[in-house]
Amino acid sequence: MHGEKSETYSNNIAHIKILCAKIKDGQRIVKTQSYSDLQTFFHTQTFTTEELLNIFSETHMHFLNGLRDKSDLVREKSCDFICDFIINICPKNDFYLSYVFPVLVERVGSPELIEECEEIRLKMVNFLKCIIEKYFEHEQLKPFYQDCITILCETLKDRSASIQIASCEVVILLSKALPKSFHLQAESLLKPTLKCFTHRNSKVRVKAVEATGKIIMHSTFRGVDEAIGPMAERLFDQVPLVRETVARVASCWLLKHRDRYSYFQKMIPLLITGLNDEVESTRLLVANLWNKVGDKFLKENEEDLKDQLNFLNEIPKNYPKHVDRPNLGCRVLVQRNISKLTQAISNELSSWQEDVRVRCAQLLCTLVLHAEESITMHLQAILPSMYGAARDDDKRVVDNIIQTGKYISTFVKYDCWGPLILPLLEDGPHFGHIKLLAALIEGSPLEDFDTYCEPLSVVLAEDFICCSRNKNYQLALTDCQETMWQKIKALGVEEEVEIIDKLKNCSLKSEEEKLCIIECNMFKIATSLIALKHIENDDRINVQLYHDLFSQRKMMFLSVKLLNHINRSPQLWTLANDDFCIFLSLLENTFYGIGPNLAIINEILINALNIEADVEMRLKIFFILATRFGAPDFLKSSEQNDEFNSMSIESFFERLINDVFVPSLVWHAGNKAQTIRTMAVTCLTFALTPINDKKVFHSGPMLLQLVTKLLPLLLSLLEDAAQKSRQMAVECIIVVKKLCVSLSIWNLEMFLQIYPEIFKRLDDPTETVRISAFHGIKQLFYYLPKEFLEPNFQAQRELIIDTLMTHLDSHEEKDQKLALDVLMIASAMNISEMRNKIEIHRPLLRNKCDCDKLLNRLNELEEHEDLYESVFSKV
């Protein structure tokens, strides 16, 4: 029996040597076939451990030399055979490894590229992986640990993604197979592994992060410092799996790293950044991992935290809604490291990389939510960076900074954050300060807001703060104001009528004075925003801002203080002046605020419309005044507030005419002066025109005094170079005539002074002026002074008729029609004179049809005396 076995073994050895000889000297096809035959042979035969050792001792040179063959196919077959032989056939014995590892190091572990075939390099790395798996936690693997490190240091730098992935897997496996020895050379693998972090293949990055996690678990402080930066960069990876892997690795470090207490400030951001990940599954995973870290920290420090566990386990009163409070371990972990974290985040908030700024803003928000009141002592460090980040172009950064501001004021009293931001506001803020202030106000508890609302409103209402034309600044200030107003409403202010009554009676108590000051400041801010708004902010900043904050009745009284405030040298205003813009806004938008403030408005207008003031500014005011005076409810709004007025509407216009319109209508040379005259007479026309049968003047003597000054100036305007001035002068004269008639001061002297000048305008080169002149003459014949019908004025009456008859035969059909309308009225002056004139002119005129109409009109007047009387009684 023993002899048969010996003979069989001898035959097997002989057969193996024959195949090895073919490997040594044969051609490529023969060599590859020999390796296949050897593999088949070893699987079909059974050998003892001792026999395998003998076979390997005698033939290993032939097996391993195949890995150096020139042919890729031969080297591949050789690698497959050796891997199968060592892993599947041979028992565990470092004898085999002592021959295999030198060849592996030679082929894939040297700095030079020896093995050129990528597929074979991958097979060799997988062969190494199989060896480690077979000798897992086995002492026989230890002597070859350095060879493994040497090989991995090179294969991790391979160009092939598959080889890098396989190498990272081998690193992970090796850390588990030799945990007690891995720390000796672990750091030498760190740099090659970190280089894989930037590979374009996401699978490589995932495996590299996992491998780094294992390496750091066995490294010193140098390894941690070196790995944190590249790991943090992977938080911005576009692939969710990479970010998720970073979180898993970071949680492992926080739970198991032997020196984790020394590196909490570096490891915590790697994990909790994932709480704001774009992918929900990642957020949920990170939240779960973070809770585990907090629970373990709490368990390890239970003795130190027992007071907080027993007495501070209730959620704070003003804790943000819809936010789950982190567990105590997580909160304490952050609170103990917040000083180091905030400084780093403050630096990175100004990074040139957009994604870095976004992640840092998110991280800061999360840290503040964990730190709660512990953030107080670090506000001075983080607020400056938050001011800058609030101005970021990326909306995501701004949103997170705003949310952070809300959290800060929720946990920190105004006494702490107020003194830090108010000096900056007083020194001249940018919109980042204002935007963050709005967030701080919004997050502040209502009971705290009541204590600082007044001083804050006073600061915000300062001219250098509320008067800005910057687009973003205005939007930030609008947010701030609206937030403050919502808080004020939430405090439950008194009924508006009661407040107004106390304002009238000047019987304010301290709290009421406080509310009055706040509302006045809010009104000033709103008015400044509307007056100076950027053109792109029109959808957000408009008159609706008034309606949202104040009632019309309250605006009447709030505007008083603001008008007094801007009454600073109005004669020096220009179009760009802030006070001028605010004044115009009040005139345009706070319509019901004009009534109770006539005295101060009158004073401002007299100074601003001084003839020495800026021309463009005067034109703008005249235009706005014309719009206001022509509004249907202008007089009504003033009359409704007579009880509050220090000046009647009549006195208002008397001073305005004497001190503004009269000087503005005086002729001066130049185009600017001409434009001023046009706008002034237009504005005067609107001012004097009755609205809904309500007149501006009720005193005849006062009006007569004003007409005496105005009439010569208006008549001189009929000769003005500007056709618009001539047209508006005619219309204004007729308005003055109607007012005089209504107050019974219309007389012959005025008529004789006016009508010749208007008749001259019938020959005006401009059609609109001629039309206005015809309408004006027609109005002059209503309420004609009776003295003008006496015989001594016959010559003037005949001149009027002759002039109109001439225009009745005009080449312009429109002029003919207008002249006929006037003659129909004028014919009532003296029927016989009119008939004689028609008979004289009819043969000479082409327009005989209209002459016949006039004769018919005269016949009607003779037959009906009541019709004759009605002509001169119509207004």
PDB file of C-alpha atoms in Angstrom, residues 381-519:
ATOM      1  CA  ALA A 381     -16.405  86.545  17.039  1.00  0.00           C
ATOM      2  CA  ILE A 382     -19.153  85.373  14.686  1.00  0.00           C
ATOM      3  CA  LEU A 383     -21.331  88.469  14.152  1.00  0.00           C
ATOM      4  CA  PRO A 384     -18.824  90.316  11.897  1.00  0.00           C
ATOM      5  CA  SER A 385     -18.665  87.303   9.582  1.00  0.00           C
ATOM      6  CA  MET A 386     -22.453  87.006   9.630  1.00  0.00           C
ATOM      7  CA  TYR A 387     -22.823  90.645   8.562  1.00  0.00           C
ATOM      8  CA  GLY A 388     -20.715  89.926   5.511  1.00  0.00           C
ATOM      9  CA  ALA A 389     -22.424  86.616   4.764  1.00  0.00           C
ATOM     10  CA  ALA A 390     -25.835  88.319   4.907  1.00  0.00           C
ATOM     11  CA  ARG A 391     -24.732  90.256   1.797  1.00  0.00           C
ATOM     12  CA  ASP A 392     -23.789  87.099  -0.114  1.00  0.00           C
ATOM     13  CA  ASP A 393     -24.980  86.701  -3.696  1.00  0.00           C
ATOM     14  CA  ASP A 394     -26.020  83.113  -2.993  1.00  0.00           C
ATOM     15  CA  LYS A 395     -29.522  83.043  -1.543  1.00  0.00           C
ATOM     16  CA  ARG A 396     -28.769  79.792   0.308  1.00  0.00           C
ATOM     17  CA  VAL A 397     -26.040  81.489   2.332  1.00  0.00           C
ATOM     18  CA  VAL A 398     -28.274  84.436   3.182  1.00  0.00           C
ATOM     19  CA  ASP A 399     -31.210  82.225   4.187  1.00  0.00           C
ATOM     20  CA  ASN A 400     -29.061  80.215   6.586  1.00  0.00           C
ATOM     21  CA  ILE A 401     -27.500  83.337   8.092  1.00  0.00           C
ATOM     22  CA  ILE A 402     -30.975  84.810   8.620  1.00  0.00           C
ATOM     23  CA  GLN A 403     -32.104  81.602  10.304  1.00  0.00           C
ATOM     24  CA  THR A 404     -28.986  81.662  12.471  1.00  0.00           C
ATOM     25  CA  GLY A 405     -29.807  85.214  13.518  1.00  0.00           C
ATOM     26  CA  LYS A 406     -33.295  84.130  14.572  1.00  0.00           C
ATOM     27  CA  TYR A 407     -31.857  81.296  16.662  1.00  0.00           C
ATOM     28  CA  ILE A 408     -29.321  83.601  18.309  1.00  0.00           C
ATOM     29  CA  SER A 409     -31.936  86.100  19.489  1.00  0.00           C
ATOM     30  CA  THR A 410     -34.136  83.224  20.660  1.00  0.00           C
ATOM     31  CA  PHE A 411     -31.470  81.992  23.065  1.00  0.00           C
ATOM     32  CA  VAL A 412     -29.579  85.230  23.779  1.00  0.00           C
ATOM     33  CA  LYS A 413     -31.040  88.320  25.431  1.00  0.00           C
ATOM     34  CA  TYR A 414     -31.003  91.702  23.716  1.00  0.00           C
ATOM     35  CA  ASP A 415     -28.706  92.978  26.460  1.00  0.00           C
ATOM     36  CA  CYS A 416     -26.007  90.755  24.963  1.00  0.00           C
ATOM     37  CA  TRP A 417     -26.447  91.169  21.208  1.00  0.00           C
ATOM     38  CA  GLY A 418     -27.833  94.709  21.191  1.00  0.00           C
ATOM     39  CA  PRO A 419     -24.648  96.459  22.377  1.00  0.00           C
ATOM     40  CA  LEU A 420     -22.706  94.612  19.674  1.00  0.00           C
ATOM     41  CA  ILE A 421     -24.827  95.717  16.719  1.00  0.00           C
ATOM     42  CA  LEU A 422     -26.054  99.185  17.729  1.00  0.00           C
ATOM     43  CA  PRO A 423     -22.588 100.822  17.592  1.00  0.00           C
ATOM     44  CA  LEU A 424     -22.165  99.462  14.071  1.00  0.00           C
ATOM     45  CA  LEU A 425     -25.503 100.954  13.050  1.00  0.00           C
ATOM     46  CA  GLU A 426     -24.532 104.313  14.497  1.00  0.00           C
ATOM     47  CA  ASP A 427     -21.200 104.253  12.628  1.00  0.00           C
ATOM     48  CA  GLY A 428     -22.915 103.701   9.274  1.00  0.00           C
ATOM     49  CA  PRO A 429     -24.308 100.270   8.414  1.00  0.00           C
ATOM     50  CA  HIS A 430     -24.441  98.286   5.195  1.00  0.00           C
ATOM     51  CA  PHE A 431     -27.417  96.159   4.277  1.00  0.00           C
ATOM     52  CA  GLY A 432     -25.831  93.085   5.871  1.00  0.00           C
ATOM     53  CA  HIS A 433     -26.153  94.726   9.279  1.00  0.00           C
ATOM     54  CA  ILE A 434     -29.782  95.641   8.649  1.00  0.00           C
ATOM     55  CA  LYS A 435     -30.695  92.233   7.247  1.00  0.00           C
ATOM     56  CA  LEU A 436     -29.202  90.420  10.228  1.00  0.00           C
ATOM     57  CA  LEU A 437     -30.840  92.898  12.600  1.00  0.00           C
ATOM     58  CA  ALA A 438     -34.228  92.030  11.073  1.00  0.00           C
ATOM     59  CA  ALA A 439     -33.535  88.358  11.784  1.00  0.00           C
ATOM     60  CA  LEU A 440     -32.467  89.093  15.352  1.00  0.00           C
ATOM     61  CA  ILE A 441     -35.646  91.082  15.932  1.00  0.00           C
ATOM     62  CA  GLU A 442     -37.838  88.371  14.432  1.00  0.00           C
ATOM     63  CA  GLY A 443     -36.352  85.649  16.617  1.00  0.00           C
ATOM     64  CA  SER A 444     -36.417  87.722  19.775  1.00  0.00           C
ATOM     65  CA  PRO A 445     -39.079  86.760  22.351  1.00  0.00           C
ATOM     66  CA  LEU A 446     -41.960  89.216  22.558  1.00  0.00           C
ATOM     67  CA  GLU A 447     -41.286  90.106  26.177  1.00  0.00           C
ATOM     68  CA  ASP A 448     -37.713  91.117  25.296  1.00  0.00           C
ATOM     69  CA  PHE A 449     -38.759  93.131  22.248  1.00  0.00           C
ATOM     70  CA  ASP A 450     -40.838  95.453  24.395  1.00  0.00           C
ATOM     71  CA  THR A 451     -37.703  96.587  26.228  1.00  0.00           C
ATOM     72  CA  TYR A 452     -35.643  97.620  23.196  1.00  0.00           C
ATOM     73  CA  CYS A 453     -38.224  98.533  20.577  1.00  0.00           C
ATOM     74  CA  GLU A 454     -38.108 102.271  21.260  1.00  0.00           C
ATOM     75  CA  PRO A 455     -34.307 102.805  21.266  1.00  0.00           C
ATOM     76  CA  LEU A 456     -33.934 100.585  18.229  1.00  0.00           C
ATOM     77  CA  SER A 457     -36.600 102.499  16.298  1.00  0.00           C
ATOM     78  CA  VAL A 458     -34.852 105.761  17.162  1.00  0.00           C
ATOM     79  CA  VAL A 459     -31.561 104.488  15.731  1.00  0.00           C
ATOM     80  CA  LEU A 460     -33.154 103.100  12.566  1.00  0.00           C
ATOM     81  CA  ALA A 461     -34.983 106.382  11.975  1.00  0.00           C
ATOM     82  CA  GLU A 462     -31.743 108.353  11.852  1.00  0.00           C
ATOM     83  CA  ASP A 463     -31.283 110.062   8.486  1.00  0.00           C
ATOM     84  CA  PHE A 464     -28.015 108.334   7.641  1.00  0.00           C
ATOM     85  CA  ILE A 465     -29.632 104.938   8.243  1.00  0.00           C
ATOM     86  CA  CYS A 466     -33.112 105.205   6.768  1.00  0.00           C
ATOM     87  CA  CYS A 467     -32.216 107.489   3.841  1.00  0.00           C
ATOM     88  CA  SER A 468     -30.467 105.176   1.401  1.00  0.00           C
ATOM     89  CA  ARG A 469     -30.925 104.590  -2.303  1.00  0.00           C
ATOM     90  CA  ASN A 470     -29.168 101.218  -2.339  1.00  0.00           C
ATOM     91  CA  LYS A 471     -31.461  98.496  -3.671  1.00  0.00           C
ATOM     92  CA  ASN A 472     -30.520  95.716  -1.257  1.00  0.00           C
ATOM     93  CA  TYR A 473     -30.239  98.090   1.686  1.00  0.00           C
ATOM     94  CA  GLN A 474     -33.817  99.271   1.124  1.00  0.00           C
ATOM     95  CA  LEU A 475     -35.129  95.712   0.998  1.00  0.00           C
ATOM     96  CA  ALA A 476     -33.287  94.851   4.216  1.00  0.00           C
ATOM     97  CA  LEU A 477     -34.642  97.940   5.968  1.00  0.00           C
ATOM     98  CA  THR A 478     -38.145  97.072   4.762  1.00  0.00           C
ATOM     99  CA  ASP A 479     -37.773  93.605   6.283  1.00  0.00           C
ATOM    100  CA  CYS A 480     -36.559  95.160   9.512  1.00  0.00           C
ATOM    101  CA  GLN A 481     -39.439  97.616   9.698  1.00  0.00           C
ATOM    102  CA  GLU A 482     -42.112  95.053   8.879  1.00  0.00           C
ATOM    103  CA  THR A 483     -40.692  92.672  11.475  1.00  0.00           C
ATOM    104  CA  MET A 484     -40.738  95.375  14.127  1.00  0.00           C
ATOM    105  CA  TRP A 485     -44.291  96.349  13.220  1.00  0.00           C
ATOM    106  CA  GLN A 486     -45.498  92.762  13.502  1.00  0.00           C
ATOM    107  CA  LYS A 487     -43.953  92.599  16.965  1.00  0.00           C
ATOM    108  CA  ILE A 488     -45.591  95.892  17.930  1.00  0.00           C
ATOM    109  CA  LYS A 489     -48.980  94.589  16.837  1.00  0.00           C
ATOM    110  CA  ALA A 490     -48.396  91.375  18.734  1.00  0.00           C
ATOM    111  CA  LEU A 491     -47.804  93.394  21.901  1.00  0.00           C
ATOM    112  CA  GLY A 492     -51.416  94.600  21.690  1.00  0.00           C
ATOM    113  CA  VAL A 493     -51.394  98.392  21.282  1.00  0.00           C
ATOM    114  CA  GLU A 494     -54.269 100.637  22.325  1.00  0.00           C
ATOM    115  CA  GLU A 495     -57.169 101.448  20.075  1.00  0.00           C
ATOM    116  CA  GLU A 496     -56.188 103.931  17.418  1.00  0.00           C
ATOM    117  CA  VAL A 497     -58.914 106.454  18.322  1.00  0.00           C
ATOM    118  CA  GLU A 498     -57.753 106.564  21.934  1.00  0.00           C
ATOM    119  CA  ILE A 499     -54.153 107.170  20.933  1.00  0.00           C
ATOM    120  CA  ILE A 500     -55.134 109.952  18.544  1.00  0.00           C
ATOM    121  CA  ASP A 501     -57.303 111.640  21.172  1.00  0.00           C
ATOM    122  CA  LYS A 502     -54.370 111.638  23.579  1.00  0.00           C
ATOM    123  CA  LEU A 503     -52.102 113.001  20.888  1.00  0.00           C
ATOM    124  CA  LYS A 504     -54.532 115.875  20.362  1.00  0.00           C
ATOM    125  CA  ASN A 505     -54.842 116.612  24.038  1.00  0.00           C
ATOM    126  CA  CYS A 506     -51.098 116.219  24.692  1.00  0.00           C
ATOM    127  CA  SER A 507     -51.901 114.103  27.742  1.00  0.00           C
ATOM    128  CA  LEU A 508     -49.560 111.207  27.106  1.00  0.00           C
ATOM    129  CA  LYS A 509     -48.284 108.911  29.796  1.00  0.00           C
ATOM    130  CA  SER A 510     -44.917 107.229  29.609  1.00  0.00           C
ATOM    131  CA  GLU A 511     -46.083 104.080  27.794  1.00  0.00           C
ATOM    132  CA  GLU A 512     -48.179 106.111  25.388  1.00  0.00           C
ATOM    133  CA  GLU A 513     -45.282 108.448  24.698  1.00  0.00           C
ATOM    134  CA  LYS A 514     -43.174 105.401  23.977  1.00  0.00           C
ATOM    135  CA  LEU A 515     -45.708 104.049  21.482  1.00  0.00           C
ATOM    136  CA  CYS A 516     -45.996 107.453  19.852  1.00  0.00           C
ATOM    137  CA  ILE A 517     -42.221 107.693  19.401  1.00  0.00           C
ATOM    138  CA  ILE A 518     -42.078 104.199  17.914  1.00  0.00           C
ATOM    139  CA  GLU A 519     -44.892 104.907  15.458  1.00  0.00           C
TER     140      GLU A 519
END
